[in-house]
């Protein structure tokens, strides 16, 4: 097998896996019960899906124009910012009292925030 | 309620540098590739607004302690002056030219006077965007 054939196989694997993960994200957004599990689906698998598609693009353009700095920067940028966005969305939902799924059993943050509120009330 | 958002602040400190450097890159490559003064200015303004969201408008005022309306005026002045500068060389208004120079590290580089005009556009876009956003966002 020549070099281009091997690289095109890898490109197709990366792009297919990435689009599959994006599909998984969409199904997760539709099927999961509450905000927190939905942001869990949206931030994790969507990030990896985008990363894999970008990696495929990086490999695809490597043989023509070398490593594209913008794509590497895009990979690093999405990898940093997407989980932070998911964190902020679920955090904003929690502090505006969006209810958890009725079958969820543990809420560790509840006691912490209650303690904090009591402490600030004492002062 | 002002909560303690360490994650956003730390990510902002890292990401702002990436956005500003990429905006300067987009600004400089505008002559030959997609990009230019408008989109570069918008991206720089977006980075500054991100600092404003993660920290405070007061912090941004401390980092950039001047009126953003002055930035707009400076940009317009630069743009007009590059147009008037053509008169010195006996050409019509807004005539642009370019030449090749040998710079250290970069080698043979094409420098065009259109870059000066683009710097004006860059400043105007940053100034107008930040003025709009911070005028709306500030508590009176």
PDB file of C-alpha atoms in Angstrom:
ATOM      1  CA  UNK A   1       0.000   0.000   0.000  1.00  0.00           C
ATOM      2  CA  UNK A   2       1.222   3.467  -0.777  1.00  0.00           C
ATOM      3  CA  UNK A   3       1.474   6.296   1.702  1.00  0.00           C
ATOM      4  CA  UNK A   4      -1.605   8.156   0.410  1.00  0.00           C
ATOM      5  CA  UNK A   5      -3.750   5.038   0.644  1.00  0.00           C
ATOM      6  CA  UNK A   6      -2.805   4.469   4.282  1.00  0.00           C
ATOM      7  CA  UNK A   7      -3.414   8.120   5.150  1.00  0.00           C
ATOM      8  CA  UNK A   8      -6.788   8.142   3.356  1.00  0.00           C
ATOM      9  CA  UNK A   9      -7.841   5.051   5.343  1.00  0.00           C
ATOM     10  CA  UNK A  10      -6.965   6.865   8.578  1.00  0.00           C
ATOM     11  CA  UNK A  11      -8.761  10.017   7.395  1.00  0.00           C
ATOM     12  CA  UNK A  12     -11.948   8.064   6.678  1.00  0.00           C
ATOM     13  CA  UNK A  13     -11.757   6.276  10.048  1.00  0.00           C
ATOM     14  CA  UNK A  14     -11.325   9.560  11.913  1.00  0.00           C
ATOM     15  CA  UNK A  15     -14.108  11.379  10.075  1.00  0.00           C
ATOM     16  CA  UNK A  16     -16.529   8.449  10.374  1.00  0.00           C
ATOM     17  CA  UNK A  17     -15.843   8.036  14.100  1.00  0.00           C
ATOM     18  CA  UNK A  18     -16.221  11.773  14.620  1.00  0.00           C
ATOM     19  CA  UNK A  19     -19.561  11.965  12.850  1.00  0.00           C
ATOM     20  CA  UNK A  20     -20.726   8.830  14.700  1.00  0.00           C
ATOM     21  CA  UNK A  21     -19.901  10.519  18.019  1.00  0.00           C
ATOM     22  CA  UNK A  22     -21.805  13.628  16.929  1.00  0.00           C
ATOM     23  CA  UNK A  23     -24.798  11.393  16.193  1.00  0.00           C
ATOM     24  CA  UNK A  24     -24.437   9.825  19.651  1.00  0.00           C
ATOM     25  CA  UNK A  25     -24.473  13.341  21.111  1.00  0.00           C
ATOM     26  CA  UNK A  26     -27.701  14.193  19.331  1.00  0.00           C
ATOM     27  CA  UNK A  27     -29.397  10.995  20.455  1.00  0.00           C
ATOM     28  CA  UNK A  28     -28.198  11.686  24.000  1.00  0.00           C
ATOM     29  CA  UNK A  29     -29.668  15.195  23.880  1.00  0.00           C
ATOM     30  CA  UNK A  30     -33.011  13.798  22.800  1.00  0.00           C
ATOM     31  CA  UNK A  31     -33.163  10.776  25.104  1.00  0.00           C
ATOM     32  CA  UNK A  32     -31.613  11.838  28.425  1.00  0.00           C
ATOM     33  CA  UNK A  33     -33.996  12.995  31.187  1.00  0.00           C
ATOM     34  CA  UNK A  34     -32.634  16.226  32.739  1.00  0.00           C
ATOM     35  CA  UNK A  35     -30.323  19.183  32.044  1.00  0.00           C
ATOM     36  CA  UNK A  36     -27.315  17.736  33.832  1.00  0.00           C
ATOM     37  CA  UNK A  37     -27.174  14.440  31.981  1.00  0.00           C
ATOM     38  CA  UNK A  38     -27.826  16.296  28.720  1.00  0.00           C
ATOM     39  CA  UNK A  39     -24.857  18.624  29.236  1.00  0.00           C
ATOM     40  CA  UNK A  40     -22.872  15.521  30.125  1.00  0.00           C
ATOM     41  CA  UNK A  41     -23.694  14.090  26.698  1.00  0.00           C
ATOM     42  CA  UNK A  42     -23.256  17.371  24.860  1.00  0.00           C
ATOM     43  CA  UNK A  43     -19.917  18.421  26.301  1.00  0.00           C
ATOM     44  CA  UNK A  44     -18.067  15.096  26.280  1.00  0.00           C
ATOM     45  CA  UNK A  45     -18.986  13.230  23.138  1.00  0.00           C
ATOM     46  CA  UNK A  46     -19.439  16.348  21.013  1.00  0.00           C
ATOM     47  CA  UNK A  47     -15.931  17.485  21.959  1.00  0.00           C
ATOM     48  CA  UNK A  48     -14.383  14.176  20.985  1.00  0.00           C
ATOM     49  CA  UNK A  49     -16.459  14.086  17.786  1.00  0.00           C
ATOM     50  CA  UNK A  50     -15.266  17.531  16.687  1.00  0.00           C
ATOM     51  CA  UNK A  51     -11.694  16.671  17.655  1.00  0.00           C
ATOM     52  CA  UNK A  52     -11.739  13.523  15.523  1.00  0.00           C
ATOM     53  CA  UNK A  53     -13.178  15.334  12.487  1.00  0.00           C
ATOM     54  CA  UNK A  54     -10.538  18.072  12.846  1.00  0.00           C
ATOM     55  CA  UNK A  55      -7.842  15.415  13.187  1.00  0.00           C
ATOM     56  CA  UNK A  56      -9.077  13.815   9.974  1.00  0.00           C
ATOM     57  CA  UNK A  57      -8.936  17.199   8.217  1.00  0.00           C
ATOM     58  CA  UNK A  58      -5.412  17.765   9.549  1.00  0.00           C
ATOM     59  CA  UNK A  59      -4.298  14.421   8.150  1.00  0.00           C
ATOM     60  CA  UNK A  60      -6.104  15.039   4.850  1.00  0.00           C
ATOM     61  CA  UNK A  61      -4.351  18.367   4.190  1.00  0.00           C
ATOM     62  CA  UNK A  62      -0.983  17.090   5.445  1.00  0.00           C
ATOM     63  CA  UNK A  63       0.055  15.620   2.111  1.00  0.00           C
ATOM     64  CA  UNK A  64      -0.705  18.818   0.165  1.00  0.00           C
ATOM     65  CA  UNK A  65       0.278  21.702   2.395  1.00  0.00           C
ATOM     66  CA  UNK A  66       1.940  20.238   5.505  1.00  0.00           C
ATOM     67  CA  UNK A  67       0.689  20.670   9.054  1.00  0.00           C
ATOM     68  CA  UNK A  68      -1.980  23.359   9.217  1.00  0.00           C
ATOM     69  CA  UNK A  69      -1.344  25.454  12.340  1.00  0.00           C
ATOM     70  CA  UNK A  70      -4.918  26.729  12.364  1.00  0.00           C
ATOM     71  CA  UNK A  71      -6.335  23.185  12.642  1.00  0.00           C
ATOM     72  CA  UNK A  72      -3.956  22.314  15.505  1.00  0.00           C
ATOM     73  CA  UNK A  73      -4.968  25.553  17.221  1.00  0.00           C
ATOM     74  CA  UNK A  74      -8.628  24.661  16.642  1.00  0.00           C
ATOM     75  CA  UNK A  75      -8.140  21.230  18.221  1.00  0.00           C
ATOM     76  CA  UNK A  76      -6.450  22.729  21.297  1.00  0.00           C
ATOM     77  CA  UNK A  77      -9.058  25.494  21.531  1.00  0.00           C
ATOM     78  CA  UNK A  78     -12.091  23.182  21.356  1.00  0.00           C
ATOM     79  CA  UNK A  79     -10.417  20.825  23.817  1.00  0.00           C
ATOM     80  CA  UNK A  80     -10.023  23.669  26.343  1.00  0.00           C
ATOM     81  CA  UNK A  81     -13.267  25.590  25.889  1.00  0.00           C
ATOM     82  CA  UNK A  82     -15.970  22.965  25.310  1.00  0.00           C
ATOM     83  CA  UNK A  83     -15.795  21.324  28.776  1.00  0.00           C
ATOM     84  CA  UNK A  84     -15.698  24.775  30.383  1.00  0.00           C
ATOM     85  CA  UNK A  85     -18.873  25.691  28.484  1.00  0.00           C
ATOM     86  CA  UNK A  86     -20.584  22.487  29.684  1.00  0.00           C
ATOM     87  CA  UNK A  87     -19.483  23.203  33.257  1.00  0.00           C
ATOM     88  CA  UNK A  88     -20.871  26.742  33.126  1.00  0.00           C
ATOM     89  CA  UNK A  89     -24.214  25.670  31.653  1.00  0.00           C
ATOM     90  CA  UNK A  90     -24.863  22.983  34.264  1.00  0.00           C
ATOM     91  CA  UNK A  91     -23.633  25.305  37.028  1.00  0.00           C
ATOM     92  CA  UNK A  92     -25.986  28.067  35.940  1.00  0.00           C
ATOM     93  CA  UNK A  93     -28.808  25.490  35.810  1.00  0.00           C
ATOM     94  CA  UNK A  94     -28.009  24.279  39.345  1.00  0.00           C
ATOM     95  CA  UNK A  95     -27.915  27.733  40.894  1.00  0.00           C
ATOM     96  CA  UNK A  96     -31.220  28.713  39.281  1.00  0.00           C
ATOM     97  CA  UNK A  97     -32.806  25.624  40.952  1.00  0.00           C
ATOM     98  CA  UNK A  98     -33.420  23.492  37.883  1.00  0.00           C
ATOM     99  CA  UNK A  99     -34.594  20.162  39.383  1.00  0.00           C
ATOM    100  CA  UNK A 100     -32.551  16.964  39.126  1.00  0.00           C
ATOM    101  CA  UNK A 101     -34.026  13.862  37.546  1.00  0.00           C
ATOM    102  CA  UNK A 102     -36.539  12.367  40.023  1.00  0.00           C
ATOM    103  CA  UNK A 103     -34.679   9.021  40.078  1.00  0.00           C
ATOM    104  CA  UNK A 104     -31.270  10.527  40.951  1.00  0.00           C
ATOM    105  CA  UNK A 105     -30.079   9.496  44.416  1.00  0.00           C
ATOM    106  CA  UNK A 106     -27.176  11.751  45.402  1.00  0.00           C
ATOM    107  CA  UNK A 107     -26.731  15.517  45.541  1.00  0.00           C
ATOM    108  CA  UNK A 108     -23.466  16.358  47.320  1.00  0.00           C
ATOM    109  CA  UNK A 109     -23.524  19.998  46.311  1.00  0.00           C
ATOM    110  CA  UNK A 110     -26.865  20.537  48.104  1.00  0.00           C
ATOM    111  CA  UNK A 111     -25.377  20.252  51.608  1.00  0.00           C
ATOM    112  CA  UNK A 112     -22.383  22.395  50.683  1.00  0.00           C
ATOM    113  CA  UNK A 113     -24.463  25.227  49.297  1.00  0.00           C
ATOM    114  CA  UNK A 114     -26.872  25.004  52.251  1.00  0.00           C
ATOM    115  CA  UNK A 115     -23.955  25.265  54.697  1.00  0.00           C
ATOM    116  CA  UNK A 116     -22.588  28.230  52.813  1.00  0.00           C
ATOM    117  CA  UNK A 117     -25.956  29.968  52.893  1.00  0.00           C
ATOM    118  CA  UNK A 118     -26.269  29.368  56.657  1.00  0.00           C
ATOM    119  CA  UNK A 119     -22.791  30.751  57.254  1.00  0.00           C
ATOM    120  CA  UNK A 120     -23.509  33.896  55.286  1.00  0.00           C
ATOM    121  CA  UNK A 121     -26.837  34.260  57.153  1.00  0.00           C
ATOM    122  CA  UNK A 122     -25.051  34.095  60.538  1.00  0.00           C
ATOM    123  CA  UNK A 123     -22.741  36.950  59.630  1.00  0.00           C
TER     124      UNK A 123
ATOM    125  CA  UNK B   1     -25.391  36.559  43.224  1.00  0.00           C
ATOM    126  CA  UNK B   2     -21.673  36.701  42.492  1.00  0.00           C
ATOM    127  CA  UNK B   3     -20.324  33.171  42.834  1.00  0.00           C
ATOM    128  CA  UNK B   4     -16.750  32.007  42.830  1.00  0.00           C
ATOM    129  CA  UNK B   5     -16.117  30.784  39.275  1.00  0.00           C
ATOM    130  CA  UNK B   6     -12.500  29.682  39.252  1.00  0.00           C
ATOM    131  CA  UNK B   7     -12.893  27.442  36.206  1.00  0.00           C
ATOM    132  CA  UNK B   8     -14.094  30.240  33.943  1.00  0.00           C
ATOM    133  CA  UNK B   9     -11.422  32.664  35.165  1.00  0.00           C
ATOM    134  CA  UNK B  10      -8.563  30.204  34.692  1.00  0.00           C
ATOM    135  CA  UNK B  11      -9.789  29.156  31.249  1.00  0.00           C
ATOM    136  CA  UNK B  12     -10.150  32.832  30.291  1.00  0.00           C
ATOM    137  CA  UNK B  13      -6.569  33.607  31.252  1.00  0.00           C
ATOM    138  CA  UNK B  14      -5.384  30.862  28.913  1.00  0.00           C
ATOM    139  CA  UNK B  15      -7.831  31.304  26.049  1.00  0.00           C
ATOM    140  CA  UNK B  16      -7.575  35.105  25.745  1.00  0.00           C
ATOM    141  CA  UNK B  17      -3.978  34.846  24.557  1.00  0.00           C
ATOM    142  CA  UNK B  18      -4.914  32.274  21.912  1.00  0.00           C
ATOM    143  CA  UNK B  19      -7.769  34.468  20.620  1.00  0.00           C
ATOM    144  CA  UNK B  20      -5.689  37.656  20.491  1.00  0.00           C
ATOM    145  CA  UNK B  21      -2.738  35.982  18.754  1.00  0.00           C
ATOM    146  CA  UNK B  22      -5.086  34.330  16.236  1.00  0.00           C
ATOM    147  CA  UNK B  23      -6.838  37.641  15.590  1.00  0.00           C
ATOM    148  CA  UNK B  24      -3.492  39.322  14.836  1.00  0.00           C
ATOM    149  CA  UNK B  25      -2.648  36.417  12.522  1.00  0.00           C
ATOM    150  CA  UNK B  26      -5.980  36.781  10.699  1.00  0.00           C
ATOM    151  CA  UNK B  27      -5.418  40.553  10.503  1.00  0.00           C
ATOM    152  CA  UNK B  28      -1.946  40.232   8.970  1.00  0.00           C
ATOM    153  CA  UNK B  29      -2.797  37.531   6.421  1.00  0.00           C
ATOM    154  CA  UNK B  30      -5.771  39.523   5.092  1.00  0.00           C
ATOM    155  CA  UNK B  31      -3.929  40.597   1.945  1.00  0.00           C
ATOM    156  CA  UNK B  32      -3.580  37.086   0.521  1.00  0.00           C
ATOM    157  CA  UNK B  33      -6.013  34.892   2.463  1.00  0.00           C
ATOM    158  CA  UNK B  34      -9.446  35.320   4.051  1.00  0.00           C
ATOM    159  CA  UNK B  35      -9.243  37.788   6.915  1.00  0.00           C
ATOM    160  CA  UNK B  36      -8.414  41.438   7.355  1.00  0.00           C
ATOM    161  CA  UNK B  37      -9.076  44.418   9.572  1.00  0.00           C
ATOM    162  CA  UNK B  38     -12.769  43.861  10.201  1.00  0.00           C
ATOM    163  CA  UNK B  39     -12.698  40.251  11.361  1.00  0.00           C
ATOM    164  CA  UNK B  40      -9.404  40.710  13.217  1.00  0.00           C
ATOM    165  CA  UNK B  41     -10.863  43.654  15.105  1.00  0.00           C
ATOM    166  CA  UNK B  42     -14.010  41.721  15.969  1.00  0.00           C
ATOM    167  CA  UNK B  43     -11.967  38.804  17.339  1.00  0.00           C
ATOM    168  CA  UNK B  44      -9.787  41.066  19.471  1.00  0.00           C
ATOM    169  CA  UNK B  45     -12.917  42.769  20.800  1.00  0.00           C
ATOM    170  CA  UNK B  46     -14.375  39.309  21.558  1.00  0.00           C
ATOM    171  CA  UNK B  47     -11.291  38.422  23.614  1.00  0.00           C
ATOM    172  CA  UNK B  48     -11.578  41.652  25.625  1.00  0.00           C
ATOM    173  CA  UNK B  49     -15.315  41.054  26.151  1.00  0.00           C
ATOM    174  CA  UNK B  50     -14.498  37.528  27.388  1.00  0.00           C
ATOM    175  CA  UNK B  51     -12.292  39.103  30.081  1.00  0.00           C
ATOM    176  CA  UNK B  52     -15.196  41.400  30.894  1.00  0.00           C
ATOM    177  CA  UNK B  53     -17.567  38.445  31.309  1.00  0.00           C
ATOM    178  CA  UNK B  54     -15.221  36.282  33.372  1.00  0.00           C
ATOM    179  CA  UNK B  55     -13.934  39.032  35.658  1.00  0.00           C
ATOM    180  CA  UNK B  56     -15.523  42.468  35.669  1.00  0.00           C
ATOM    181  CA  UNK B  57     -15.888  45.529  33.523  1.00  0.00           C
ATOM    182  CA  UNK B  58     -13.762  47.333  36.133  1.00  0.00           C
ATOM    183  CA  UNK B  59     -10.930  44.883  35.430  1.00  0.00           C
ATOM    184  CA  UNK B  60     -11.088  45.628  31.719  1.00  0.00           C
ATOM    185  CA  UNK B  61     -11.054  49.362  32.480  1.00  0.00           C
ATOM    186  CA  UNK B  62      -7.926  48.805  34.571  1.00  0.00           C
ATOM    187  CA  UNK B  63      -6.213  46.790  31.814  1.00  0.00           C
ATOM    188  CA  UNK B  64      -7.119  49.287  29.081  1.00  0.00           C
ATOM    189  CA  UNK B  65      -7.316  52.630  30.878  1.00  0.00           C
ATOM    190  CA  UNK B  66      -8.532  54.834  28.028  1.00  0.00           C
ATOM    191  CA  UNK B  67     -11.799  55.781  26.393  1.00  0.00           C
ATOM    192  CA  UNK B  68     -12.720  53.389  23.574  1.00  0.00           C
ATOM    193  CA  UNK B  69     -14.317  56.254  21.638  1.00  0.00           C
ATOM    194  CA  UNK B  70     -10.800  57.706  21.319  1.00  0.00           C
ATOM    195  CA  UNK B  71      -9.703  54.401  19.745  1.00  0.00           C
ATOM    196  CA  UNK B  72     -12.435  54.790  17.108  1.00  0.00           C
ATOM    197  CA  UNK B  73     -11.338  58.359  16.405  1.00  0.00           C
ATOM    198  CA  UNK B  74      -7.683  57.306  16.100  1.00  0.00           C
ATOM    199  CA  UNK B  75      -8.594  54.568  13.646  1.00  0.00           C
ATOM    200  CA  UNK B  76     -10.592  56.949  11.450  1.00  0.00           C
ATOM    201  CA  UNK B  77      -7.717  59.448  11.561  1.00  0.00           C
ATOM    202  CA  UNK B  78      -5.228  56.763  10.443  1.00  0.00           C
ATOM    203  CA  UNK B  79      -7.513  55.699   7.593  1.00  0.00           C
ATOM    204  CA  UNK B  80      -7.959  59.286   6.358  1.00  0.00           C
ATOM    205  CA  UNK B  81      -4.248  60.061   6.693  1.00  0.00           C
ATOM    206  CA  UNK B  82      -3.265  57.059   4.546  1.00  0.00           C
ATOM    207  CA  UNK B  83      -5.594  58.459   1.886  1.00  0.00           C
ATOM    208  CA  UNK B  84      -4.143  61.971   2.184  1.00  0.00           C
ATOM    209  CA  UNK B  85      -0.591  60.576   2.220  1.00  0.00           C
ATOM    210  CA  UNK B  86      -0.970  59.747  -1.472  1.00  0.00           C
ATOM    211  CA  UNK B  87      -1.014  63.499  -2.240  1.00  0.00           C
ATOM    212  CA  UNK B  88       2.633  63.812  -1.135  1.00  0.00           C
ATOM    213  CA  UNK B  89       3.680  61.511  -3.986  1.00  0.00           C
ATOM    214  CA  UNK B  90       1.501  63.389  -6.490  1.00  0.00           C
ATOM    215  CA  UNK B  91      -1.117  60.608  -6.762  1.00  0.00           C
ATOM    216  CA  UNK B  92      -4.880  60.668  -6.364  1.00  0.00           C
ATOM    217  CA  UNK B  93      -6.667  60.163  -3.010  1.00  0.00           C
ATOM    218  CA  UNK B  94      -6.355  56.653  -1.503  1.00  0.00           C
ATOM    219  CA  UNK B  95      -3.762  55.453  -4.039  1.00  0.00           C
ATOM    220  CA  UNK B  96      -1.940  52.478  -2.530  1.00  0.00           C
ATOM    221  CA  UNK B  97       1.409  50.945  -3.350  1.00  0.00           C
ATOM    222  CA  UNK B  98       3.651  48.096  -2.198  1.00  0.00           C
ATOM    223  CA  UNK B  99       7.277  47.066  -2.244  1.00  0.00           C
ATOM    224  CA  UNK B 100       9.485  44.178  -1.148  1.00  0.00           C
ATOM    225  CA  UNK B 101      11.731  44.525   1.879  1.00  0.00           C
ATOM    226  CA  UNK B 102      14.264  42.246   3.528  1.00  0.00           C
ATOM    227  CA  UNK B 103      13.329  41.992   7.194  1.00  0.00           C
ATOM    228  CA  UNK B 104      15.304  40.072   9.828  1.00  0.00           C
ATOM    229  CA  UNK B 105      13.794  36.610  10.588  1.00  0.00           C
ATOM    230  CA  UNK B 106      11.029  37.000   7.994  1.00  0.00           C
ATOM    231  CA  UNK B 107      13.204  37.350   4.874  1.00  0.00           C
ATOM    232  CA  UNK B 108      11.711  38.840   1.743  1.00  0.00           C
ATOM    233  CA  UNK B 109       8.409  40.422   2.756  1.00  0.00           C
ATOM    234  CA  UNK B 110       5.816  42.326   0.776  1.00  0.00           C
ATOM    235  CA  UNK B 111       4.775  45.432   2.681  1.00  0.00           C
ATOM    236  CA  UNK B 112       1.755  47.317   1.335  1.00  0.00           C
ATOM    237  CA  UNK B 113       0.367  50.684   2.426  1.00  0.00           C
ATOM    238  CA  UNK B 114      -3.056  49.000   2.451  1.00  0.00           C
ATOM    239  CA  UNK B 115      -1.906  47.530   5.797  1.00  0.00           C
ATOM    240  CA  UNK B 116      -1.899  51.048   7.292  1.00  0.00           C
ATOM    241  CA  UNK B 117      -5.472  51.579   6.117  1.00  0.00           C
ATOM    242  CA  UNK B 118      -6.381  48.180   7.580  1.00  0.00           C
ATOM    243  CA  UNK B 119      -4.902  49.165  10.955  1.00  0.00           C
ATOM    244  CA  UNK B 120      -7.364  52.071  10.899  1.00  0.00           C
ATOM    245  CA  UNK B 121     -10.260  49.710  10.214  1.00  0.00           C
ATOM    246  CA  UNK B 122      -9.007  47.388  12.992  1.00  0.00           C
ATOM    247  CA  UNK B 123      -9.017  50.186  15.573  1.00  0.00           C
ATOM    248  CA  UNK B 124     -12.432  51.477  14.486  1.00  0.00           C
ATOM    249  CA  UNK B 125     -14.016  48.017  14.789  1.00  0.00           C
ATOM    250  CA  UNK B 126     -12.491  47.370  18.237  1.00  0.00           C
ATOM    251  CA  UNK B 127     -13.503  50.815  19.468  1.00  0.00           C
ATOM    252  CA  UNK B 128     -17.092  50.679  18.214  1.00  0.00           C
ATOM    253  CA  UNK B 129     -17.733  47.114  19.466  1.00  0.00           C
ATOM    254  CA  UNK B 130     -16.314  47.739  22.932  1.00  0.00           C
ATOM    255  CA  UNK B 131     -18.121  51.064  23.254  1.00  0.00           C
ATOM    256  CA  UNK B 132     -21.469  49.436  22.398  1.00  0.00           C
ATOM    257  CA  UNK B 133     -21.031  46.401  24.660  1.00  0.00           C
ATOM    258  CA  UNK B 134     -19.659  48.222  27.679  1.00  0.00           C
ATOM    259  CA  UNK B 135     -22.182  51.052  27.443  1.00  0.00           C
ATOM    260  CA  UNK B 136     -24.996  48.511  27.493  1.00  0.00           C
ATOM    261  CA  UNK B 137     -23.377  46.316  30.151  1.00  0.00           C
ATOM    262  CA  UNK B 138     -22.354  48.938  32.697  1.00  0.00           C
ATOM    263  CA  UNK B 139     -24.487  49.639  35.766  1.00  0.00           C
ATOM    264  CA  UNK B 140     -25.256  53.312  35.997  1.00  0.00           C
TER     265      UNK B 140
END
